[in-house]
Amino acid sequence: MPSLTMQELRGAVRGPVITRDDPGYDAARKVYNGMIDRHPNAIVGAVDVADVMAAVAYSRENGRILSVRGGSHSVPGFGTNDDGIVIDLSRMKGIRVDAAARTVRAEGGCTWGDLFHATYPFGLTTTGGIISTTGIGGLTLGGGIGHLTRGRGLSVDNLLSADVVTADGRCIVASEKENPDLFWALRGGGGNFGVVTSFEYRLHPVKDVYVGLIFFELAAARQVLEFYRQYIATAPEEMGAFFAYQIAPPLPFIPEKRHGEPFCLMVACWAGPLDKGEQAMQPIRKAGPIAAELVTPMPFPALNAAFDPLLPPGLQHYWKASFASEITDGAIEAHLKHGPKVPAVNSTMHIYPINGAASRVPADATAFAYRDARFATVIAGMWPDPADNAKNVKWVKDYYAALQPHSTAGGYVNFMADDDQGRVKENYKGNYNRLATIKRKYDPDNLFHINQNILPS
Ligand SMILES: Cc1cc2nc3c(=O)[nH]c(=O)nc-3n(C[C@H](O)[C@H](O)[C@H](O)COP(=O)(O)OP(=O)(O)OC[C@H]3O[C@@H](n4cnc5c(N)ncnc54)[C@H](O)[C@@H]3O)c2cc1C
C-alpha cells in the first residue's frame, strides 16, 4: 500500500497541520518546559478521533518519529521531537458528565482545570493533578497523584475505560471488559500503548474542600517532618496533605518582609464534610511554629488553580523522583540539608502521600507497581532564566542523590527527567515483563517510543 503523503495527510484531517513554513510553527512547536527546543516536521492539531487515526497512519507508514501531546507538561519534553510528527490533542476538549452514574468522559486534550470545572457544578470530582494546566492524558497514563489520592486512589484507580488509537491505526475501547490487557497496561504504563482519545473516570461527591496552606518556620523543619511521617500514616483518608519546601511567593497572607524566604510547609486538602474541616486542620497547625497560613474552605477547582501563577509556561524544568516506604531519619537529614537551599521561587520539593486507598490496590492489578510505597517524592526544579540552569540542575541532582539511599530504586514515571530512561524496569518492578508483552501485542515496532519507553518483548 502506498504511503500517505503530507499533502494527503492535510486533506485527511480537519485540524491544522502546521509545518516549518507556516506562520504558527514556532508557537505550535513549543512545549511547557522552556528548556526543550525541538523542531518537528509537522504538528497535527487533531480535532477528532479520525484526525488522530490519520496522523498515526501517516507516521507509521512513513517511518516517522511520533510524539503525542496532551497538556504539554512532560518535563523531558515527550510531547515533541526533532523531524517527526506531533499529534497535539489540545483542541480535543469535549467533556460529558453523567451525574446519575457519577462518571465523566473527557477527551485527551483536556487539562485538569477543564475537567474539574466541568464536574464542579454537579458536586463531583475525581483524583487529578494539583495544577490546573496539567493534561489529564499524560498524568493519568503514568498513575496520577493528587490531593484526593489517599481517599480515592490514583487517577488510574478511577479510570473506567479509554478510547485508544493503537499503532495499527484502529480505535478500540480498553476497559475491564474490552481489551483488558491494554486497559491494565494503560493504568500506569504511560504513553507506550497508543493515543488515548478519551478517558472515562469514576466521580466522587466532593465539591468544596477545606484547605490549609501552612508555612512553618524553617528552623522547625525536623519537627514538622517527624510530625508529618507519623500523622499521615493514620490520618483520616479525607485528608490529603503533603510536605514541601518552598520560597515564599508574594502572597497577601504572607507578611511582606518574609517574601523570598525559604520555608517548609504543609499543603492540606480536607475533602470530607466541610463543617469538620476546621477541626481536621488542627493537628497540622500544631506541627510547628507557623510563619504564615491560609486556612479556609474553597471550591476544589480554586485549590487546583491556586499555584498556577507560580508556574507559567516556558520556565526551565529539571525534575527527579523516587518512592519511599518510610521517611527514615536519614531521609530527614537529607531534607534538612538540601530543602532549605531551594534556589528559585518556582522550584519545590514535595513529599506526596500515596497510602490509604492507593495502597489497597494490589501491585499487579494495574501497571502502577509501587502500591507498597507510602510516599512519592519529587524534587521539581523550575526557574525562569536559562543562565541559571547549572545551579538549579545541581540542586535537584544533589538533593536526589542524598535521598537515594533512603528511597526505592524506581520512581514515578511522570516526575522523571529524560536521563532516567535507565530506570524504566525499576519503575515497574514486577510488572515490567507483562508490560513488555502487551507492548509487543499492541505496538510491536515501538511507534510510541517518545516516553519512558517499555520495549516490546
Ligand atoms: C507543573 C506540573 C505539575 C504537575 N503536577 C502533577 C501532579 O499533581 N500529579 C501527578 O501525578 N503528576 C504531576 N505532574 C507530572 C505530570 O503527570 C506529567 O508531566 C505528565 O506527563 C503531564 O501530562 P500532559 O498531558 O500535560 O503532558 P504531555 O507533555 O502532553 O504528555 C506527556 C506524555 O504523556 C503521553 N500522553 C499524554 N497524553 C496522551 C494521550 N491522550 N494518549 C497517549 N499518550 C499520551 C505521551 O507519551 C506524552 O508524550 C506535573 C507536571 C508539571 C509540569
Short mmCIF file of C-alpha atoms and ligand atoms in Angstrom, two decimals:
data_model
loop_
_atom_site.label_atom_id
_atom_site.label_comp_id
_atom_site.label_asym_id
_atom_site.label_seq_id
_atom_site.Cartn_x
_atom_site.Cartn_y
_atom_site.Cartn_z
CA MET A 1 0.00 0.00 0.00
CA PRO A 2 1.48 3.42 -0.94
CA SER A 3 2.23 5.70 2.00
CA LEU A 4 0.11 8.71 2.79
CA THR A 5 1.89 11.89 1.64
CA MET A 6 1.97 15.07 3.69
CA GLN A 7 -0.46 16.61 1.22
CA GLU A 8 -2.81 13.67 1.65
CA LEU A 9 -2.49 13.95 5.43
CA ARG A 10 -3.54 17.60 5.21
CA GLY A 11 -6.54 16.52 3.17
CA ALA A 12 -7.40 13.69 5.55
CA VAL A 13 -7.57 15.72 8.75
CA ARG A 14 -9.87 18.55 9.77
CA GLY A 15 -7.48 20.17 12.22
CA PRO A 16 -4.43 22.21 11.17
CA VAL A 17 -1.23 20.51 10.01
CA ILE A 18 1.47 23.02 10.89
CA THR A 19 4.84 22.67 9.17
CA ARG A 20 8.09 24.67 9.25
CA ASP A 21 6.94 27.27 6.70
CA ASP A 22 3.66 28.02 8.44
CA PRO A 23 3.43 31.27 10.44
CA GLY A 24 2.18 29.49 13.59
CA TYR A 25 5.03 26.96 13.59
CA ASP A 26 7.12 28.44 16.39
CA ALA A 27 4.16 28.73 18.73
CA ALA A 28 2.90 25.25 17.82
CA ARG A 29 6.24 23.51 18.41
CA LYS A 30 6.69 24.96 21.92
CA VAL A 31 6.13 22.76 24.94
CA TYR A 32 5.66 23.79 28.56
CA ASN A 33 9.30 23.17 29.57
CA GLY A 34 11.25 26.09 28.11
CA MET A 35 14.44 24.03 28.15
CA ILE A 36 13.10 21.90 25.29
CA ASP A 37 13.73 23.39 21.84
CA ARG A 38 12.84 20.87 19.16
CA HIS A 39 11.75 21.18 15.55
CA PRO A 40 9.22 18.57 14.48
CA ASN A 41 8.41 18.18 10.82
CA ALA A 42 4.69 18.70 11.43
CA ILE A 43 2.31 19.31 14.29
CA VAL A 44 -1.12 17.82 13.67
CA GLY A 45 -3.72 19.73 15.67
CA ALA A 46 -6.19 16.87 15.87
CA VAL A 47 -9.83 17.83 16.39
CA ASP A 48 -11.30 14.34 16.46
CA VAL A 49 -10.52 10.63 16.56
CA ALA A 50 -10.37 10.44 12.76
CA ASP A 51 -7.59 13.05 12.73
CA VAL A 52 -5.64 11.01 15.29
CA MET A 53 -6.10 7.84 13.23
CA ALA A 54 -4.83 9.58 10.09
CA ALA A 55 -1.79 11.05 11.87
CA VAL A 56 -0.89 7.68 13.40
CA ALA A 57 -1.22 6.01 9.97
CA TYR A 58 0.92 8.71 8.34
CA SER A 59 3.65 8.38 10.97
CA ARG A 60 3.71 4.60 10.82
CA GLU A 61 3.64 4.32 7.02
CA ASN A 62 6.34 6.95 6.56
CA GLY A 63 8.57 5.70 9.35
CA ARG A 64 8.27 9.00 11.21
CA ILE A 65 9.10 9.59 14.85
CA LEU A 66 5.81 10.24 16.64
CA SER A 67 5.09 12.30 19.75
CA VAL A 68 1.74 12.64 21.45
CA ARG A 69 0.90 15.81 23.33
CA GLY A 70 -1.99 16.47 25.69
CA GLY A 71 -1.38 19.17 28.29
CA SER A 72 2.28 19.52 27.23
CA HIS A 73 3.61 19.28 30.81
CA SER A 74 6.07 16.44 30.23
CA VAL A 75 9.30 17.62 31.85
CA PRO A 76 11.51 15.63 29.44
CA GLY A 77 9.52 17.14 26.55
CA PHE A 78 7.96 13.91 25.32
CA GLY A 79 5.30 15.99 23.60
CA THR A 80 7.68 16.99 20.83
CA ASN A 81 10.64 15.74 18.79
CA ASP A 82 13.07 16.68 16.03
CA ASP A 83 11.97 15.96 12.44
CA GLY A 84 8.98 13.80 13.37
CA ILE A 85 5.24 14.23 13.81
CA VAL A 86 3.45 15.61 16.85
CA ILE A 87 -0.17 14.76 17.49
CA ASP A 88 -1.38 17.72 19.52
CA LEU A 89 -4.65 16.81 21.25
CA SER A 90 -5.21 20.21 22.87
CA ARG A 91 -8.17 21.03 20.62
CA MET A 92 -10.00 17.90 21.77
CA LYS A 93 -11.71 19.16 24.90
CA GLY A 94 -15.15 17.56 24.85
CA ILE A 95 -16.41 16.59 28.33
CA ARG A 96 -19.65 14.88 29.34
CA VAL A 97 -20.62 14.43 32.97
CA ASP A 98 -23.10 11.69 33.80
CA ALA A 99 -24.16 12.88 37.24
CA ALA A 100 -26.52 9.96 37.85
CA ALA A 101 -23.88 7.36 37.07
CA ARG A 102 -21.17 9.52 38.71
CA THR A 103 -18.86 9.29 35.72
CA VAL A 104 -17.23 11.74 33.36
CA ARG A 105 -15.87 11.19 29.87
CA ALA A 106 -13.23 13.68 28.77
CA GLU A 107 -11.27 13.95 25.55
CA GLY A 108 -7.50 13.63 25.55
CA GLY A 109 -6.80 17.36 25.17
CA CYS A 110 -8.45 18.30 28.48
CA THR A 111 -6.47 19.69 31.37
CA TRP A 112 -7.39 19.04 34.99
CA GLY A 113 -8.71 22.61 35.10
CA ASP A 114 -11.10 21.74 32.26
CA LEU A 115 -12.27 18.54 33.93
CA PHE A 116 -12.71 19.92 37.45
CA HIS A 117 -14.55 22.95 36.06
CA ALA A 118 -16.98 20.65 34.27
CA THR A 119 -17.68 18.35 37.22
CA TYR A 120 -17.81 21.03 39.96
CA PRO A 121 -21.42 22.19 39.43
CA PHE A 122 -22.51 18.58 39.92
CA GLY A 123 -20.70 18.40 43.26
CA LEU A 124 -18.47 15.67 41.88
CA THR A 125 -14.78 15.22 41.19
CA THR A 126 -12.01 12.65 40.91
CA THR A 127 -8.28 12.35 41.60
CA GLY A 128 -6.23 14.58 39.31
CA GLY A 129 -3.15 16.78 39.40
CA ILE A 130 -2.54 19.65 41.78
CA ILE A 131 -2.00 22.22 38.99
CA SER A 132 -4.89 23.13 36.69
CA THR A 133 -2.86 23.34 33.48
CA THR A 134 -1.52 19.75 33.57
CA GLY A 135 -3.10 17.47 30.97
CA ILE A 136 -5.36 14.62 32.05
CA GLY A 137 -3.65 12.42 29.41
CA GLY A 138 -0.04 12.17 30.49
CA LEU A 139 -0.88 12.43 34.18
CA THR A 140 -3.45 9.65 34.12
CA LEU A 141 -1.44 7.26 31.99
CA GLY A 142 1.52 7.46 34.39
CA GLY A 143 -0.61 6.89 37.51
CA GLY A 144 -2.00 10.21 38.72
CA ILE A 145 -1.19 11.61 42.16
CA GLY A 146 -3.23 14.45 43.65
CA HIS A 147 -4.97 15.84 46.71
CA LEU A 148 -7.52 13.01 46.76
CA THR A 149 -5.12 10.06 46.37
CA ARG A 150 -5.36 8.86 49.98
CA GLY A 151 -9.13 8.74 49.97
CA ARG A 152 -9.97 7.99 46.35
CA GLY A 153 -6.87 6.32 44.93
CA LEU A 154 -4.71 7.34 41.98
CA SER A 155 -6.23 8.69 38.75
CA VAL A 156 -5.76 5.24 37.24
CA ASP A 157 -7.77 3.71 40.07
CA ASN A 158 -10.69 5.85 38.92
CA LEU A 159 -10.27 5.16 35.22
CA LEU A 160 -13.19 3.12 33.91
CA SER A 161 -12.42 2.98 30.21
CA ALA A 162 -10.44 4.62 27.44
CA ASP A 163 -10.79 5.01 23.68
CA VAL A 164 -7.39 4.22 22.19
CA VAL A 165 -5.94 4.63 18.71
CA THR A 166 -3.36 1.88 18.51
CA ALA A 167 -0.22 1.71 16.36
CA ASP A 168 -2.07 -0.21 13.63
CA GLY A 169 -4.47 2.73 13.29
CA ARG A 170 -7.57 1.13 14.83
CA CYS A 171 -9.60 2.87 17.51
CA ILE A 172 -10.54 0.40 20.24
CA VAL A 173 -12.02 0.50 23.71
CA ALA A 174 -9.98 -0.53 26.70
CA SER A 175 -11.85 -1.42 29.89
CA GLU A 176 -12.19 -4.31 32.33
CA LYS A 177 -14.44 -6.00 29.72
CA GLU A 178 -12.87 -4.99 26.40
CA ASN A 179 -9.16 -5.47 25.73
CA PRO A 180 -8.48 -5.85 29.46
CA ASP A 181 -4.76 -6.40 28.88
CA LEU A 182 -4.49 -2.99 27.23
CA PHE A 183 -6.60 -1.44 29.99
CA TRP A 184 -4.24 -2.93 32.58
CA ALA A 185 -1.20 -1.51 30.76
CA LEU A 186 -2.69 1.97 30.30
CA ARG A 187 -3.09 2.33 34.05
CA GLY A 188 0.50 3.35 34.75
CA GLY A 189 2.31 2.35 31.56
CA GLY A 190 2.41 5.91 30.19
CA GLY A 191 2.05 6.73 26.51
CA ASN A 192 3.54 3.42 25.37
CA PHE A 193 0.40 1.76 24.04
CA GLY A 194 -1.43 4.20 21.78
CA VAL A 195 -3.18 7.55 21.70
CA VAL A 196 -5.99 7.77 24.21
CA THR A 197 -8.61 9.99 22.63
CA SER A 198 -10.96 9.92 25.61
CA PHE A 199 -10.87 8.86 29.24
CA GLU A 200 -13.84 7.79 31.35
CA TYR A 201 -13.46 8.29 35.11
CA ARG A 202 -15.42 7.44 38.22
CA LEU A 203 -16.52 10.55 40.14
CA HIS A 204 -16.87 11.14 43.87
CA PRO A 205 -19.09 13.53 45.81
CA VAL A 206 -16.58 16.29 46.59
CA LYS A 207 -17.34 19.94 45.84
CA ASP A 208 -15.80 22.48 48.21
CA VAL A 209 -12.80 21.47 50.27
CA TYR A 210 -11.17 22.80 53.41
CA VAL A 211 -7.67 23.95 52.58
CA GLY A 212 -4.61 24.67 54.69
CA LEU A 213 -1.54 26.32 53.16
CA ILE A 214 0.63 26.40 56.25
CA PHE A 215 4.15 27.87 56.15
CA PHE A 216 6.28 26.79 59.10
CA GLU A 217 9.50 28.39 60.32
CA LEU A 218 12.41 26.71 58.57
CA ALA A 219 14.13 26.05 61.86
CA ALA A 220 11.25 23.70 62.76
CA ALA A 221 11.62 21.54 59.63
CA ARG A 222 12.81 18.47 61.57
CA GLN A 223 9.84 18.67 63.91
CA VAL A 224 7.41 19.17 61.01
CA LEU A 225 8.86 16.25 59.01
CA GLU A 226 8.73 13.98 62.06
CA PHE A 227 5.15 15.04 62.65
CA TYR A 228 4.24 14.50 59.00
CA ARG A 229 5.55 10.94 58.68
CA GLN A 230 3.68 9.89 61.80
CA TYR A 231 0.49 11.87 61.22
CA ILE A 232 -0.09 10.87 57.60
CA ALA A 233 0.26 7.15 58.35
CA THR A 234 -3.06 7.14 60.22
CA ALA A 235 -4.74 10.45 59.34
CA PRO A 236 -8.36 10.25 58.15
CA GLU A 237 -8.33 9.41 54.44
CA GLU A 238 -10.35 12.51 53.62
CA MET A 239 -7.14 14.40 54.41
CA GLY A 240 -4.68 14.84 51.58
CA ALA A 241 -1.62 16.63 52.92
CA PHE A 242 1.85 16.91 51.52
CA PHE A 243 5.08 18.33 52.89
CA ALA A 244 7.06 20.82 50.81
CA TYR A 245 9.99 23.19 50.75
CA GLN A 246 9.16 26.46 49.06
CA ILE A 247 10.37 30.05 48.85
CA ALA A 248 7.54 32.35 49.97
CA PRO A 249 5.93 33.97 46.95
CA PRO A 250 4.41 37.45 47.29
CA LEU A 251 1.03 36.24 48.53
CA PRO A 252 -1.20 38.52 50.62
CA PHE A 253 -1.38 36.13 53.60
CA ILE A 254 2.44 36.02 53.93
CA PRO A 255 3.99 39.05 55.70
CA GLU A 256 5.68 41.17 53.02
CA LYS A 257 9.03 41.22 54.79
CA ARG A 258 9.17 37.43 54.56
CA HIS A 259 8.55 37.19 50.83
CA GLY A 260 11.52 35.45 49.19
CA GLU A 261 12.45 33.47 52.32
CA PRO A 262 12.53 29.66 52.18
CA PHE A 263 10.02 27.79 54.36
CA CYS A 264 8.85 24.28 54.94
CA LEU A 265 5.13 23.90 54.57
CA MET A 266 2.17 21.61 54.52
CA VAL A 267 -0.43 21.79 51.79
CA ALA A 268 -3.53 20.19 53.23
CA CYS A 269 -6.82 19.45 51.49
CA TRP A 270 -9.70 18.14 53.59
CA ALA A 271 -12.24 16.54 51.26
CA GLY A 272 -14.59 15.32 53.99
CA PRO A 273 -17.63 17.16 55.40
CA LEU A 274 -16.85 20.87 55.25
CA ASP A 275 -18.02 21.56 58.79
CA LYS A 276 -15.36 19.14 60.06
CA GLY A 277 -12.56 20.89 58.12
CA GLU A 278 -11.50 23.38 60.81
CA GLN A 279 -11.14 20.57 63.34
CA ALA A 280 -9.33 18.33 60.84
CA MET A 281 -6.67 21.04 60.31
CA GLN A 282 -5.85 21.35 64.00
CA PRO A 283 -3.19 18.61 64.27
CA ILE A 284 -1.33 20.02 61.27
CA ARG A 285 -1.44 23.57 62.63
CA LYS A 286 0.24 22.28 65.79
CA ALA A 287 3.11 20.64 63.88
CA GLY A 288 5.45 23.59 64.43
CA PRO A 289 5.68 27.38 64.71
CA ILE A 290 3.64 28.93 61.91
CA ALA A 291 5.07 31.84 59.93
CA ALA A 292 2.03 32.35 57.70
CA GLU A 293 -1.11 30.44 56.84
CA LEU A 294 -4.23 30.41 54.76
CA VAL A 295 -6.82 28.06 56.22
CA THR A 296 -10.15 28.32 54.50
CA PRO A 297 -12.88 26.48 52.61
CA MET A 298 -12.73 26.88 48.84
CA PRO A 299 -14.10 25.27 45.69
CA PHE A 300 -11.96 22.29 44.66
CA PRO A 301 -11.19 23.88 41.23
CA ALA A 302 -9.93 27.01 43.05
CA LEU A 303 -7.42 24.94 45.01
CA ASN A 304 -6.43 23.27 41.74
CA ALA A 305 -5.67 26.69 40.20
CA ALA A 306 -4.08 28.24 43.32
CA PHE A 307 -0.46 27.60 42.32
CA ASP A 308 -0.86 28.28 38.58
CA PRO A 309 0.62 31.82 38.73
CA LEU A 310 3.90 30.37 40.07
CA LEU A 311 4.17 28.02 37.09
CA PRO A 312 3.67 29.84 33.78
CA PRO A 313 4.62 28.02 30.58
CA GLY A 314 8.19 28.49 29.41
CA LEU A 315 10.06 28.01 32.71
CA GLN A 316 13.14 25.79 32.66
CA HIS A 317 12.34 22.39 34.23
CA TYR A 318 14.52 19.63 35.60
CA TRP A 319 12.94 17.08 37.96
CA LYS A 320 13.95 13.89 39.78
CA ALA A 321 11.77 11.49 41.72
CA SER A 322 11.66 8.42 43.86
CA PHE A 323 9.29 6.44 46.03
CA ALA A 324 9.83 5.62 49.70
CA SER A 325 8.07 3.25 52.04
CA GLU A 326 9.16 5.35 55.03
CA ILE A 327 10.60 8.78 55.69
CA THR A 328 13.63 7.48 57.57
CA ASP A 329 15.74 9.53 59.96
CA GLY A 330 18.42 9.50 57.25
CA ALA A 331 15.96 10.91 54.72
CA ILE A 332 15.04 13.67 57.16
CA GLU A 333 18.74 14.61 57.44
CA ALA A 334 18.91 14.79 53.63
CA HIS A 335 15.81 17.01 53.53
CA LEU A 336 17.20 19.30 56.24
CA LYS A 337 20.43 19.70 54.28
CA HIS A 338 19.02 20.28 50.78
CA GLY A 339 15.43 21.53 51.18
CA PRO A 340 16.35 24.96 52.59
CA LYS A 341 18.66 25.53 49.60
CA VAL A 342 15.68 25.61 47.19
CA PRO A 343 17.10 28.05 44.64
CA ALA A 344 14.05 29.63 42.97
CA VAL A 345 10.54 30.68 43.96
CA ASN A 346 9.08 28.36 41.30
CA SER A 347 11.09 25.35 42.50
CA THR A 348 9.92 22.99 45.17
CA MET A 349 10.26 19.59 46.77
CA HIS A 350 7.07 17.70 47.56
CA ILE A 351 6.54 14.50 49.53
CA TYR A 352 3.14 13.17 48.43
CA PRO A 353 1.42 10.51 50.49
CA ILE A 354 0.28 7.52 48.43
CA ASN A 355 -1.01 5.41 51.29
CA GLY A 356 -4.69 4.82 52.01
CA ALA A 357 -6.91 3.92 49.04
CA ALA A 358 -3.98 3.93 46.56
CA SER A 359 -2.07 1.37 48.59
CA ARG A 360 -5.02 -1.03 48.95
CA VAL A 361 -4.93 -1.83 45.23
CA PRO A 362 -2.83 -4.96 44.61
CA ALA A 363 0.54 -4.29 42.95
CA ASP A 364 -0.37 -6.42 39.93
CA ALA A 365 -3.92 -5.05 39.49
CA THR A 366 -2.68 -2.18 37.31
CA ALA A 367 0.67 -1.34 35.70
CA PHE A 368 1.43 1.11 38.54
CA ALA A 369 3.63 -1.17 40.62
CA TYR A 370 4.59 0.74 43.76
CA ARG A 371 1.50 0.02 45.85
CA ASP A 372 3.74 -0.77 48.80
CA ALA A 373 5.36 2.67 48.73
CA ARG A 374 3.85 5.24 51.09
CA PHE A 375 5.44 8.38 49.66
CA ALA A 376 6.23 9.76 46.22
CA THR A 377 8.95 12.37 46.44
CA VAL A 378 9.65 14.86 43.68
CA ILE A 379 12.39 17.45 43.52
CA ALA A 380 10.95 19.82 40.97
CA GLY A 381 13.48 22.33 39.71
CA MET A 382 11.69 25.19 37.91
CA TRP A 383 13.22 28.59 37.17
CA PRO A 384 12.89 31.31 34.55
CA ASP A 385 16.42 32.10 33.36
CA PRO A 386 18.45 29.60 31.27
CA ALA A 387 21.58 31.28 32.66
CA ASP A 388 20.72 29.63 36.00
CA ASN A 389 20.44 26.11 34.58
CA ALA A 390 23.65 24.70 36.03
CA LYS A 391 22.89 25.93 39.55
CA ASN A 392 19.32 24.63 39.55
CA VAL A 393 20.06 21.26 37.96
CA LYS A 394 22.80 20.77 40.56
CA TRP A 395 20.33 21.42 43.39
CA VAL A 396 17.97 18.76 42.03
CA LYS A 397 20.75 16.21 41.45
CA ASP A 398 22.41 16.72 44.83
CA TYR A 399 19.11 16.50 46.69
CA TYR A 400 18.10 13.39 44.76
CA ALA A 401 21.47 11.69 45.37
CA ALA A 402 21.19 12.37 49.10
CA LEU A 403 17.71 10.80 49.22
CA GLN A 404 18.53 7.74 47.12
CA PRO A 405 19.89 5.57 49.97
CA HIS A 406 16.53 6.11 51.68
CA SER A 407 14.34 5.51 48.61
CA THR A 408 13.29 2.71 46.30
CA ALA A 409 15.21 2.15 43.08
CA GLY A 410 12.26 3.11 40.93
CA GLY A 411 10.26 6.30 40.90
CA TYR A 412 7.06 7.76 39.50
CA VAL A 413 7.42 7.90 35.70
CA ASN A 414 5.62 11.24 35.48
CA PHE A 415 8.07 13.02 37.76
CA MET A 416 11.23 11.95 35.94
CA ALA A 417 13.78 13.58 33.70
CA ASP A 418 14.81 12.18 30.32
CA ASP A 419 18.10 10.98 31.82
CA ASP A 420 16.03 8.46 33.80
CA GLN A 421 15.31 6.07 30.91
CA GLY A 422 17.68 3.60 32.56
CA ARG A 423 15.28 3.26 35.48
CA VAL A 424 12.27 2.12 33.45
CA LYS A 425 12.42 -1.51 34.57
CA GLU A 426 12.76 -0.42 38.17
CA ASN A 427 9.82 1.95 37.81
CA TYR A 428 7.59 -1.02 37.03
CA LYS A 429 9.25 -3.69 39.17
CA GLY A 430 7.36 -6.98 38.88
CA ASN A 431 5.00 -5.56 36.24
CA TYR A 432 7.66 -4.82 33.63
CA ASN A 433 7.68 -8.14 31.78
CA ARG A 434 3.90 -8.16 31.47
CA LEU A 435 4.04 -4.61 30.11
CA ALA A 436 6.69 -5.63 27.56
CA THR A 437 4.49 -8.49 26.38
CA ILE A 438 1.45 -6.22 26.00
CA LYS A 439 3.65 -3.70 24.20
CA ARG A 440 4.62 -6.39 21.69
CA LYS A 441 0.93 -7.13 21.05
CA TYR A 442 -0.22 -3.52 20.58
CA ASP A 443 2.93 -1.74 19.36
CA PRO A 444 5.44 -4.33 18.11
CA ASP A 445 7.50 -1.76 16.18
CA ASN A 446 7.62 0.68 19.09
CA LEU A 447 5.95 3.53 17.18
CA PHE A 448 5.11 5.08 20.56
CA HIS A 449 8.63 5.38 21.93
CA ILE A 450 8.90 9.04 22.90
CA ASN A 451 8.12 8.31 26.55
CA GLN A 452 9.63 6.38 29.48
CA ASN A 453 9.93 3.58 26.98
CA ILE A 454 8.88 -0.02 27.51
CA LEU A 455 10.50 -2.17 24.83
CA PRO A 456 8.32 -4.79 23.11
CA SER A 457 9.48 -8.29 24.01
C1 LIG B 1 3.57 21.95 36.73
C2 LIG B 1 3.39 20.47 36.80
C3 LIG B 1 2.58 19.93 37.79
C4 LIG B 1 2.41 18.55 37.87
N1 LIG B 1 1.62 18.04 38.87
C5 LIG B 1 1.40 16.70 38.93
C6 LIG B 1 0.53 16.16 39.91
O1 LIG B 1 -0.05 16.86 40.72
N2 LIG B 1 0.35 14.83 39.92
C7 LIG B 1 0.96 14.00 39.03
O2 LIG B 1 0.73 12.79 39.09
N3 LIG B 1 1.79 14.49 38.09
C8 LIG B 1 2.02 15.82 38.03
N4 LIG B 1 2.87 16.33 37.09
C9 LIG B 1 3.55 15.41 36.17
C10 LIG B 1 2.64 15.08 35.02
O3 LIG B 1 1.84 13.98 35.39
C11 LIG B 1 3.44 14.72 33.75
O4 LIG B 1 4.23 15.82 33.38
C12 LIG B 1 2.50 14.34 32.62
O5 LIG B 1 3.25 13.78 31.58
C13 LIG B 1 1.76 15.54 32.09
O6 LIG B 1 0.77 15.16 31.18
P1 LIG B 1 0.43 16.13 29.97
O7 LIG B 1 -0.66 15.52 29.19
O8 LIG B 1 0.23 17.52 30.48
O9 LIG B 1 1.81 16.13 29.20
P2 LIG B 1 2.23 15.93 27.68
O10 LIG B 1 3.59 16.53 27.59
O11 LIG B 1 1.20 16.46 26.76
O12 LIG B 1 2.28 14.39 27.54
C14 LIG B 1 3.33 13.65 28.12
C15 LIG B 1 3.37 12.28 27.52
O13 LIG B 1 2.27 11.53 28.00
C16 LIG B 1 1.75 10.73 26.97
N5 LIG B 1 0.39 11.19 26.65
C17 LIG B 1 -0.21 12.35 27.01
N6 LIG B 1 -1.50 12.34 26.62
C18 LIG B 1 -1.69 11.17 25.98
C19 LIG B 1 -2.80 10.56 25.36
N7 LIG B 1 -4.00 11.15 25.33
N8 LIG B 1 -2.64 9.33 24.81
C20 LIG B 1 -1.45 8.70 24.86
N9 LIG B 1 -0.37 9.24 25.44
C21 LIG B 1 -0.49 10.45 26.00
C22 LIG B 1 2.66 10.88 25.79
O14 LIG B 1 3.70 9.93 25.87
C23 LIG B 1 3.21 12.25 26.02
O15 LIG B 1 4.41 12.50 25.37
C24 LIG B 1 3.05 17.70 36.95
C25 LIG B 1 3.86 18.25 35.96
C26 LIG B 1 4.04 19.61 35.88
C27 LIG B 1 4.95 20.19 34.85
#
